[in-house]
Coordinates of C-alpha atoms in Angstrom, one line a residue:
X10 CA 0.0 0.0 0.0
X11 CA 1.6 3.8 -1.1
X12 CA 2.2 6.2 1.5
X13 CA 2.0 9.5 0.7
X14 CA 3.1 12.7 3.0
X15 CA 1.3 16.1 2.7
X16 CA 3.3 19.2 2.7
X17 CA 1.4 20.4 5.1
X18 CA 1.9 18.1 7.5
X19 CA 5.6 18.3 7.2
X20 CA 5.3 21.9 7.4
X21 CA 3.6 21.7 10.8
X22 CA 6.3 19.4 12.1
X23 CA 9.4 20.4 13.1
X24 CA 10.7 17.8 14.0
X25 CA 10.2 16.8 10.0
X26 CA 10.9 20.0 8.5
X27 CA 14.5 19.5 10.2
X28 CA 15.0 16.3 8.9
X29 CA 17.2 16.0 5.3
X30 CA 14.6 13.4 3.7
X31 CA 12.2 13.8 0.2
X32 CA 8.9 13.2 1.1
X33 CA 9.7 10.0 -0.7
X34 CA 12.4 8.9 1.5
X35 CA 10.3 9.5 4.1
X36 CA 7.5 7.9 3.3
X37 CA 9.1 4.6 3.1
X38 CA 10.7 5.1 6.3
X39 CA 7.4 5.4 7.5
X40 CA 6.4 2.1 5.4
X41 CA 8.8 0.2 7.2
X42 CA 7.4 1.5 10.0
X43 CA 4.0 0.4 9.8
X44 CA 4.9 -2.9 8.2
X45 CA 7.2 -3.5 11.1
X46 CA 4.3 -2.4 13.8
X47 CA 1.5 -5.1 12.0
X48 CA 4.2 -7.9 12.1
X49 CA 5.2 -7.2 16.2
X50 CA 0.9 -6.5 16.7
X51 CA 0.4 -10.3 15.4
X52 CA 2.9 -11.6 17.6
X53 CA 2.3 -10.0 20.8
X54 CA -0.7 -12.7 21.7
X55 CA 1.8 -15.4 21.3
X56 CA 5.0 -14.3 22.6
X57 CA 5.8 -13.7 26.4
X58 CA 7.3 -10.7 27.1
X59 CA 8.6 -11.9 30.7
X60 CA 10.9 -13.6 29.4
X61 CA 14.0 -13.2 31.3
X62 CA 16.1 -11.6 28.5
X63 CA 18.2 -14.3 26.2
X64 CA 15.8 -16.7 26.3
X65 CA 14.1 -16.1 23.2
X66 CA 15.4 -14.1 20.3
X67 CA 11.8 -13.1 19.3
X68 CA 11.2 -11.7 22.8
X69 CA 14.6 -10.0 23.0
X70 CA 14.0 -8.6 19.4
X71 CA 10.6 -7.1 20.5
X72 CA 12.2 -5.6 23.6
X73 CA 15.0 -4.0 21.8
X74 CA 12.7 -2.8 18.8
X75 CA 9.9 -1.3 21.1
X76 CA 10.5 2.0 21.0
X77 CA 9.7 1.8 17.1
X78 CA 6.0 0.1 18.2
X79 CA 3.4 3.2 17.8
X80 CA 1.7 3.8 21.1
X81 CA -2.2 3.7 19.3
X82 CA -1.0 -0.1 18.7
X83 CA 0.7 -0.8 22.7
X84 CA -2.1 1.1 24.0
X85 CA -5.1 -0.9 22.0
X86 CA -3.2 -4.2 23.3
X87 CA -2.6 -3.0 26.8
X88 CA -6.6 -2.2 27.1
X89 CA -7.4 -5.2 25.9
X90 CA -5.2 -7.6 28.6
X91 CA -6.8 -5.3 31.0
X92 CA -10.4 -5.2 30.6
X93 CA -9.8 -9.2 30.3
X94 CA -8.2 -9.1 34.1
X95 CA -10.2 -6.4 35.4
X96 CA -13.0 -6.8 38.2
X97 CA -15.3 -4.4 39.8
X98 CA -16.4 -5.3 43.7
X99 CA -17.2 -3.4 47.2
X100 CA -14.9 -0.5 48.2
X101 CA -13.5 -1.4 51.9
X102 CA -13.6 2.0 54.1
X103 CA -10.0 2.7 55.1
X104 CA -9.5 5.0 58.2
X105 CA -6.8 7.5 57.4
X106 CA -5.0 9.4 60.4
X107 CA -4.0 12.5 58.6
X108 CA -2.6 14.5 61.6
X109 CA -0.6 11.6 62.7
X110 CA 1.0 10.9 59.0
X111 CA 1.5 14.9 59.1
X112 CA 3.6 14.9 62.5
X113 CA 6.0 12.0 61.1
X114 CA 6.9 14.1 58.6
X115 CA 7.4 17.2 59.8
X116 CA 9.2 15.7 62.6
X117 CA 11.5 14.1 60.3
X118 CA 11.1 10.7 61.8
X119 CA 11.1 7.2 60.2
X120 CA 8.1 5.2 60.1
X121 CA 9.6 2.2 61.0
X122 CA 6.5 -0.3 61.3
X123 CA 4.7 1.2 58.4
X124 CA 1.9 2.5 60.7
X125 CA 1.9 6.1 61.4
X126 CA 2.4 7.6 57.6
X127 CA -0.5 7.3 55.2
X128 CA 1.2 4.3 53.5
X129 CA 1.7 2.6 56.4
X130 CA -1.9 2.9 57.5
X131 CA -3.4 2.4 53.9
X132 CA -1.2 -1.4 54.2
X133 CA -1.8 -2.4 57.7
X134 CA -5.8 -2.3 56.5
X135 CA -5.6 -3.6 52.9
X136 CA -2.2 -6.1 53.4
X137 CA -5.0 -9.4 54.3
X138 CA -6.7 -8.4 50.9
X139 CA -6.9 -10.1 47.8
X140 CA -5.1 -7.9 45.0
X141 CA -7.4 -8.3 42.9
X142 CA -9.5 -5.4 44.9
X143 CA -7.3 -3.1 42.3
X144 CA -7.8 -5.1 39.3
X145 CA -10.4 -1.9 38.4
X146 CA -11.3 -0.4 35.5
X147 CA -10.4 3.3 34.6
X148 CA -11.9 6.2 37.4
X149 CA -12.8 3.5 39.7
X150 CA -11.4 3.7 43.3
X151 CA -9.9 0.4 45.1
X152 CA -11.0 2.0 48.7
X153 CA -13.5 4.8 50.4
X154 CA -10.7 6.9 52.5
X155 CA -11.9 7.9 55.5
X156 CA -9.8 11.3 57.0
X157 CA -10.2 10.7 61.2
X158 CA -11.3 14.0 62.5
X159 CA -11.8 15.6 59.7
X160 CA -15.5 17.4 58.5
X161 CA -15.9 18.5 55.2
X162 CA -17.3 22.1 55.1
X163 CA -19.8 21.5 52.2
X164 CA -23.1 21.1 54.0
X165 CA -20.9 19.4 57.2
X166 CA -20.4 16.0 55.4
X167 CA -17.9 13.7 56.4
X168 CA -14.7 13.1 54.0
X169 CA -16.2 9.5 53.0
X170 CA -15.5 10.1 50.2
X171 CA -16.6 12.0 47.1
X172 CA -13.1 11.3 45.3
X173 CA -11.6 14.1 46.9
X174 CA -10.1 12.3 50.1
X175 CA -8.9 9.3 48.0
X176 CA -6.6 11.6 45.4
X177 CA -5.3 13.3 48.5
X178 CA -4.6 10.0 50.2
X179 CA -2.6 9.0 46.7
X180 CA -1.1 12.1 46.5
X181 CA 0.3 12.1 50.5
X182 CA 1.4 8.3 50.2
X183 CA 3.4 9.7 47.0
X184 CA 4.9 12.2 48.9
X185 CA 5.5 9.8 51.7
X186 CA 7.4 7.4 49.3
X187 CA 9.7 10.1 48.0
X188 CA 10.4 11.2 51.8
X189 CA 12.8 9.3 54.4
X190 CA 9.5 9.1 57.1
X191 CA 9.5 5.7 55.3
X192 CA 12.8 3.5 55.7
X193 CA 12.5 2.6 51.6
X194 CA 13.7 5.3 49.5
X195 CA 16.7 7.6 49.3
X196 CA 17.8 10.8 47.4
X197 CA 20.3 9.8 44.4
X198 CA 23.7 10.4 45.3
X199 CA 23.4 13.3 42.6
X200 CA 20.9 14.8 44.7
X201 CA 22.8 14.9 48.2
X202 CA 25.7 16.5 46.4
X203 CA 23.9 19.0 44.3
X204 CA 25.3 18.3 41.0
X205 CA 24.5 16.2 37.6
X206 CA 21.2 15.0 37.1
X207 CA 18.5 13.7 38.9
X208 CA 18.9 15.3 41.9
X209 CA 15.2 15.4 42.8
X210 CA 15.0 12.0 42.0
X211 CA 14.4 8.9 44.4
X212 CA 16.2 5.4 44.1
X213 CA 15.5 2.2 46.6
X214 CA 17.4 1.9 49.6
X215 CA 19.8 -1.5 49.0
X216 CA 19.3 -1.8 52.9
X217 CA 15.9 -1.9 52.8
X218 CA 15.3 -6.1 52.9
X219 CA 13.8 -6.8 55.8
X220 CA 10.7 -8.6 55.6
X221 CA 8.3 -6.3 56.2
X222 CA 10.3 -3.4 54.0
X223 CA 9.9 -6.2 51.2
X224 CA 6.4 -6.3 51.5
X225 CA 6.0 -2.8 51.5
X226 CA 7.7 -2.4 48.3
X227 CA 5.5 -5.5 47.0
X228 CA 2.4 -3.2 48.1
X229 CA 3.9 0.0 46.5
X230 CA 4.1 -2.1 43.2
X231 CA 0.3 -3.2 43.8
X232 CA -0.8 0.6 44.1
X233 CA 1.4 1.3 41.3
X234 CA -0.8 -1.2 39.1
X235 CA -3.8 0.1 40.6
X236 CA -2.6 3.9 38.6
X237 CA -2.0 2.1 35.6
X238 CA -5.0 0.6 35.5
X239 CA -7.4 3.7 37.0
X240 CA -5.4 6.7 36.0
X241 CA -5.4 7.7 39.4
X242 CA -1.6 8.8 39.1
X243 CA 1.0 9.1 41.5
X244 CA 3.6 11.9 41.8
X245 CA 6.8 9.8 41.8
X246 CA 10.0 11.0 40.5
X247 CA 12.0 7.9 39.6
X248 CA 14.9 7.9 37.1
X249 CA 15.3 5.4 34.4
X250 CA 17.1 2.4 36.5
X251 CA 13.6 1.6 38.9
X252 CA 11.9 1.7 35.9
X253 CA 14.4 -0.5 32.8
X254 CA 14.2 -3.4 35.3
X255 CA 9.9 -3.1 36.0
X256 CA 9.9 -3.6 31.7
X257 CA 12.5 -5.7 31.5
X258 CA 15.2 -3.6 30.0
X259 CA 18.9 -3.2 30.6
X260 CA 20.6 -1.2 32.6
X261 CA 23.5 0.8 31.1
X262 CA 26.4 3.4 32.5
X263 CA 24.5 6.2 31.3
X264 CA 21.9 5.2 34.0
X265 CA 24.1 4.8 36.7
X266 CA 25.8 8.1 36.2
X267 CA 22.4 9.7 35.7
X268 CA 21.7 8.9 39.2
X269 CA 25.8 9.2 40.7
X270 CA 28.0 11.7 38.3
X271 CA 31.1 10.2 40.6
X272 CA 30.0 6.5 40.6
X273 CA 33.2 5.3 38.2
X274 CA 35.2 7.5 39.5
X275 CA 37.3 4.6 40.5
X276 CA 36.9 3.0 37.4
X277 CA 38.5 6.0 35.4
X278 CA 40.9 6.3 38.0
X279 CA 42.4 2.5 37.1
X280 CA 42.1 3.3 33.2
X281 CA 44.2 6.3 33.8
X282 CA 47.0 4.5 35.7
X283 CA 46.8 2.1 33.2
X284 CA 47.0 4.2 30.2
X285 CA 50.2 5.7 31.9
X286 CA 52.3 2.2 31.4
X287 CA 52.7 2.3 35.5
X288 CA 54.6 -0.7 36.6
X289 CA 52.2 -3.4 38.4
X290 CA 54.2 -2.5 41.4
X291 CA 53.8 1.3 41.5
X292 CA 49.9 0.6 40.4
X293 CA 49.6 -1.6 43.6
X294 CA 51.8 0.4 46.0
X295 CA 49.3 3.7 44.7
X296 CA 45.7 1.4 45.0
X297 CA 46.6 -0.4 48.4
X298 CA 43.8 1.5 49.9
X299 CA 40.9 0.6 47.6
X300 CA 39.1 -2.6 49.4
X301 CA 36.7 -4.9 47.2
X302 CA 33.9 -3.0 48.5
X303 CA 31.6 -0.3 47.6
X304 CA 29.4 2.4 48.5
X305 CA 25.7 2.3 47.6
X306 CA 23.4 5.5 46.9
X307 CA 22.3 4.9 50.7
X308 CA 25.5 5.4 52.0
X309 CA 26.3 1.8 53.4
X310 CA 29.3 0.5 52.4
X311 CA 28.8 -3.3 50.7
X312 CA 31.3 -5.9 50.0
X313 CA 31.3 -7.0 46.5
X314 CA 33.8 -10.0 46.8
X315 CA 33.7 -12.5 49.9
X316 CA 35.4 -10.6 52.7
X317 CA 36.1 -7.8 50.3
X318 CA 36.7 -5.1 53.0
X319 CA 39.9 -7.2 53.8
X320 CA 40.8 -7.5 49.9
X321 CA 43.3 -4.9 48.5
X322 CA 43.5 -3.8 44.8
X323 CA 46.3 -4.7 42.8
X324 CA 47.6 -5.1 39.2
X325 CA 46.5 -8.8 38.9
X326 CA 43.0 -8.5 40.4
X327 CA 42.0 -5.3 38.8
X328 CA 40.2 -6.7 36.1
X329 CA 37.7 -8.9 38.7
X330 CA 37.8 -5.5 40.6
X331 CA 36.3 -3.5 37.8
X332 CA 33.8 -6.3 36.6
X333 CA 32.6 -6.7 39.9
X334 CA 32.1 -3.5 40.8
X335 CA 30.1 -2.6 37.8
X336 CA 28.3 -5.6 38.5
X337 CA 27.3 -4.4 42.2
X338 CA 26.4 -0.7 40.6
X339 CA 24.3 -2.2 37.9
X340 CA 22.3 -4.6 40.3
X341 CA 22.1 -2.6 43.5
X342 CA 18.5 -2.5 43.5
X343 CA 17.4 -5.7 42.0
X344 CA 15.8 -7.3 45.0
X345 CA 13.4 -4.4 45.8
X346 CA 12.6 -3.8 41.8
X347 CA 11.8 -7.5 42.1
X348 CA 9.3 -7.4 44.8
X349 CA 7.8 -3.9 42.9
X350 CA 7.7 -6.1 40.0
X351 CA 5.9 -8.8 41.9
X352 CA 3.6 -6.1 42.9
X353 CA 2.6 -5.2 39.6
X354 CA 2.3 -8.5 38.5
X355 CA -0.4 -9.0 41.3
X356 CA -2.6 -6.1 39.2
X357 CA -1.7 -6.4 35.6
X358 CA -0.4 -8.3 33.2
X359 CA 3.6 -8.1 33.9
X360 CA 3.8 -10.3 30.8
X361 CA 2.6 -7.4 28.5
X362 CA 4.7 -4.8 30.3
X363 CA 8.1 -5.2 28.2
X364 CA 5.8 -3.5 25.3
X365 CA 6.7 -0.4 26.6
X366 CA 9.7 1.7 27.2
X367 CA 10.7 2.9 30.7
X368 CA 9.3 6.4 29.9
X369 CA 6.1 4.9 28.8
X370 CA 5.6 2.8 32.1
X371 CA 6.5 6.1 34.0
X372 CA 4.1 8.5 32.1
X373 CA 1.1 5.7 33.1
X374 CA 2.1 5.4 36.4
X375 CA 2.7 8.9 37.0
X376 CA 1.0 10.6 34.5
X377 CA 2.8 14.5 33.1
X378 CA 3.7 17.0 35.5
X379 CA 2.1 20.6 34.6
X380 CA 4.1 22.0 32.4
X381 CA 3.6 24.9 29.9
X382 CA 2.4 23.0 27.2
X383 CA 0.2 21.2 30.0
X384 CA -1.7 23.8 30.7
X385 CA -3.2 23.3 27.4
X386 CA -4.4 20.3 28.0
X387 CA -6.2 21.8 31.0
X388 CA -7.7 24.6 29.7
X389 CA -9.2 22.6 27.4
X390 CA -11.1 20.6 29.8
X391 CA -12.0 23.1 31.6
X392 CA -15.7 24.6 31.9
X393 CA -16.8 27.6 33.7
X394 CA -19.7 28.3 35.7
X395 CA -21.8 30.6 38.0
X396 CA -22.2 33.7 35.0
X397 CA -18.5 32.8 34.1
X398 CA -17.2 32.4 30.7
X399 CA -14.0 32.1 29.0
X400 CA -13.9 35.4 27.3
X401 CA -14.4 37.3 30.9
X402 CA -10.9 39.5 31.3
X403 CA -10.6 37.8 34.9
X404 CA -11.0 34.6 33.3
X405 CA -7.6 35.5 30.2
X406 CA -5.5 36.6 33.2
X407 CA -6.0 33.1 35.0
X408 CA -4.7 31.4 32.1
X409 CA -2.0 34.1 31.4
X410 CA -0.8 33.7 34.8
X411 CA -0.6 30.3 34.9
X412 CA 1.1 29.7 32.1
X413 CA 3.5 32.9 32.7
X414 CA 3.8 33.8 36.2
X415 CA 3.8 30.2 37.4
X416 CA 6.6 27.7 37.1
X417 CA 6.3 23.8 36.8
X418 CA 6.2 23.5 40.9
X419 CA 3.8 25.7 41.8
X420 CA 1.2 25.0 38.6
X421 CA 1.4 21.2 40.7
X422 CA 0.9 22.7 43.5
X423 CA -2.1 24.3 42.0
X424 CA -3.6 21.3 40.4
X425 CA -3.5 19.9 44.2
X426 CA -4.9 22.6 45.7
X427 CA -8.1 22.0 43.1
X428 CA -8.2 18.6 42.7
X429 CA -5.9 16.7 45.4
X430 CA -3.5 15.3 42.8
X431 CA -0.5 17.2 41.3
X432 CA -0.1 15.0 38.1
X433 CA -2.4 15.6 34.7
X434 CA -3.6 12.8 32.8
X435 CA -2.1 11.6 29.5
X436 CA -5.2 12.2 27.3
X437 CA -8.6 14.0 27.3
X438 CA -10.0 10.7 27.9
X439 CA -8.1 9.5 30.7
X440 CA -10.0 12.6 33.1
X441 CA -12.8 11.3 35.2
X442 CA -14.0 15.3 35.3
X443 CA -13.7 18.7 33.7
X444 CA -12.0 21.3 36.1
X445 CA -14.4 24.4 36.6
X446 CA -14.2 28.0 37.5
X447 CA -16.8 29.3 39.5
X448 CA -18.6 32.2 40.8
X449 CA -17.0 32.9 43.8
X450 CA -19.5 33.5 46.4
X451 CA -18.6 35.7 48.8
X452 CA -16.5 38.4 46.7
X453 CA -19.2 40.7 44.6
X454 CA -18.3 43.9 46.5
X455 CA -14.1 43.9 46.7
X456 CA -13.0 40.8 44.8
X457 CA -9.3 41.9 45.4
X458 CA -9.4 40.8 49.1
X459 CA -10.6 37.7 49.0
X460 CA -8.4 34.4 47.8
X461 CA -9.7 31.5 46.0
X462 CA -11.9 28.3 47.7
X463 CA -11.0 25.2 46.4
X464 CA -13.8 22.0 46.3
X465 CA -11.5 19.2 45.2
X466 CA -13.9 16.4 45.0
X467 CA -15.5 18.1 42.6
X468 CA -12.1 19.6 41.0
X469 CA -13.3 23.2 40.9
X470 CA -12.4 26.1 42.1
X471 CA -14.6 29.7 43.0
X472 CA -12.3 32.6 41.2
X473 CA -12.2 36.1 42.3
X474 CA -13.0 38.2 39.2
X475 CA -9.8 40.0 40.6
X476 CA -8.6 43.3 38.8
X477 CA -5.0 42.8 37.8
X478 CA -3.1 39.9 36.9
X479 CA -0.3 41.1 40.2
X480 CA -3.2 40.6 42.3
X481 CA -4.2 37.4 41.2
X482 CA -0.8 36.1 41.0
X483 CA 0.0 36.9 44.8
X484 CA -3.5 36.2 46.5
X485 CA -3.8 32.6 44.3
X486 CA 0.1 31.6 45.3
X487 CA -0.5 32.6 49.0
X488 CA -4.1 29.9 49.2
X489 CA -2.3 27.2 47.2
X490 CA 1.1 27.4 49.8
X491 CA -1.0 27.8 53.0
X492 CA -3.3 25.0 51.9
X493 CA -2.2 21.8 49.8
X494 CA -4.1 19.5 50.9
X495 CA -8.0 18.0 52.0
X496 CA -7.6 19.9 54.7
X497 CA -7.9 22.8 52.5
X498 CA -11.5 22.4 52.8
X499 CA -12.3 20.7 56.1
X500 CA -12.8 21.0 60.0
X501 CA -11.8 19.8 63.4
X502 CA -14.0 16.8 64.4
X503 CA -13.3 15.4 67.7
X504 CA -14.1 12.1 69.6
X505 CA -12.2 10.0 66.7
X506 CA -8.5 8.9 66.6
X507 CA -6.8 6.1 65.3
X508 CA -5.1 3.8 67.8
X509 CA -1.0 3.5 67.9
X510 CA -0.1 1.0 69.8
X511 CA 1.9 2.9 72.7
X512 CA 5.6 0.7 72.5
X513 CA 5.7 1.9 68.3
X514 CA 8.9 4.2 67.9
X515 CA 10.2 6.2 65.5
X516 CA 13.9 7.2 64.6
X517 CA 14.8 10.4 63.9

């Protein structure tokens, strides 16, 4: 079948107008292409993609190719696996202690026995449960979150849940995750010593193997499933070498450094000495120091040799030194990723999941941040109410502002303050609402002195009709950093507490 290529449409691409191809040439790239994408869509019910890699040249070619697989075709395939697995059932109330999951964080303490943070609390009451509780379909929540002591202020309901207290519970736990008030995570190396890249992001803790840590990483993988398969995202900021192993792909140098600029540091440091034609004797004598060990990105040092601390470097066992040492840096997570893995596996079809690249995984896990060219998206599902409408001059300066006062952190913080989630979908059709502007109801006289009220189970918010876009700015940034949460928009109800066992500790 001829392919043919509009101007036009490689006018409106740039990345094609850049490119030194006919429209010829390119259109039998784009052939290939599509001949290459019908062949891998016929195989896919017949192959299994979790395969451990090496096993199958069909599988490994799949893997190595998928990046070249059009996401219309790994997205029809994906739905289909998972409206075969999914099931629909009762939503179990889950108490949430919001206060207490509050204090362990700003006391910078270490939930320990997973049962003072959010996390903790959501698995102590859902760990007995069959997985298959989150084997839902899209916009469908796996529990009914239930904030102790809190009131909602809209007609003095209880948070039980109109959608609003189950984001924010997904969104804390997130938080919680990429935080030390749980003993599973820790900042990349990058990120304690402020340079490369990375340096917000979050890698497992090698340390972390207890029993109990293991199940809570098998439970993170579980909720992790559940976003996939709901779209109610989370706001984790992984780099590429949690997710390569989660789809099956390899790990290269590039990773590791992504996450530890200095982590061959050692490695370069042998090359050199080697390069310089130093005797074996003066390269010993100058690497007597270095032990067969290493230092993970937690900080523990780890022998990667039997009795390795008491093992010296020297010309003849450099080799093994630099194989194994790579070796450590390029597995130094592979027991938690397993049990994440094993997680996932409990809510969709790991078999399917080497269709995607690690970006892919992470944008349906974690949905897009709220970027610029986000703000698009949200605009245009957006509706206004209460006399509103998106001509109003009030209306232009909300958009203006956030998509030229804000920056990418506070339009999140926004998006929580609204809707108790920070992360937009991927696609129009991936929102279980519109956002909506509304009349505010209190502000007809002086709209300049009063801020914004956010209702996020409904994902609106009542707007000022403020008079300048300074004013706007400064009264919207000052409600979304005082209140970022549910309890934006509820009250102080007493005579209900969770119980903590008294002889639980944390560390600090």
């Amino acid at each position: 079948r001829s392919i043919e290529i509009s101007k036009a449409a490689v006018d409106g691409s740039s990345a094609l107008r850049n490119m030194e191809y006919t429209q010829d040439q390119l259109a039998l790239q784009i052939g290939v292409v599509a001949a290459f994408n019908k062949a891998v869509v016929s195989l896919l019910p017949i192959v299994d993609l979790s395969m451990p890699p090496g096993i199958s040249r069909i599988v490994d070619g799949v893997r190595r190719m998928r990046g070249l697989v059009l996401w219309s075709n790994k997205k029809r395939v994906w739905e289909d696996v998972l409206a075969q697995s999914q099931v629909s059932g009762s939503q179990p109330n889950v108490n949430l202690d919001l206060l207490a999951s509050k204090k362990v964080m700003m006391e910078g303490k270490v939930d320990k026995k997973a049962r003072r943070t959010m996390f903790g609390q959501l698995y102590q009451q859902l760990k007995e449960k069959d997985p298959k509780m989150f084997k839902l379909s899209i916009h469908k929540r796996a529990y009914r979150a239930v904030y102790i002591g809190m009131r909602s202020t809209d007609a003095g309901a209880r948070t039980e849940d109109a959608g609003g207290p189950y984001r924010d519970s997904i969104e804390n736990i997130s938080k919680e995750i990429m935080s030390t008030a749980l003993p599973l995570f820790c900042k990349t190396p990058n990120g304690r010593i402020g340079m490369g890249d990375n340096r917000n992001a979050w890698v497992p803790r090698r340390s972390s193997r207890s029993a109990l840590q293991l199940q809570l990483f098998r439970f993170l993988g579980r909720l992790m499933g559940l976003a996939i398969r709901t779209r109610n995202l989370m706001a984790l900021d992984f780099p590429s070498v949690v997710w390569k192993p989660l789809v099956c792909d390899e790990i290269t140098d590039a990773d590791i450094e992504a996450i530890d600029s200095l982590a061959f540091k050692q490695y370069d440091m042998i090359q050199n000495i080697e390069q310089k034609s130093t005797s074996p004797a003066m390269f010993s004598s100058q690497m007597r120091g270095v032990r067969f060990a290493a230092v993970g990105c937690d900080g523990v040092e780890y022998e990667i040799a039997p009795d390795g601390k008491r093992m010296s470097l020297t010309w003849d066992n450099r080799k093994k030194y630099t194989n194994l040492y790579r070796k450590f840096k390029h597995s130094e997570f592979d027991l938690q990723l397993a049990k994440i893995r094993e997680g996932l596996a409990d809510v969709v079809p790991v078999q399917v999941l080497s269709i995607f690249t690690w970006r892919e995984l992470s944008a349906q896990v974690c949905g897009r941040g709220v970027t610029v060219r986000d703000v698009d998206l949200l605009e245009k599902m957006t509706r206004y109410g209460g006399g509103h409408s998106k001509t109003d001059s009030h209306i232009k300066m909300f958009w203006q502002m956030l998509r030229e006062r804000f920056n990418d952190e506070q339009r999140a913080t926004f998006l929580t303050f609204v809707w108790g989630r920070s992360r937009l979908p991927l696609s129009e059709q991936d929102f279980e609402q519109r956002f909506e502007i509304q009349n505010h109801s209190k502000s007809t006289s002086n709209p300049d002195i009063w801020f914004p009220i956010a209702h996020t189970c409904s994902f609106a918010v009542e707007l000022p009709r403020y008079t300048t876009l300074d004013i706007m700015t400064t009264k919207i940034l000052q409600a979304i950093s005082l209140c970022t949460g549910i309890d934006a928009d509820g009250s102080m109800r007493t005579g209900e507490t969770v119980v903590v066992e008294e002889d639980e500790e944390e560390e600090e």
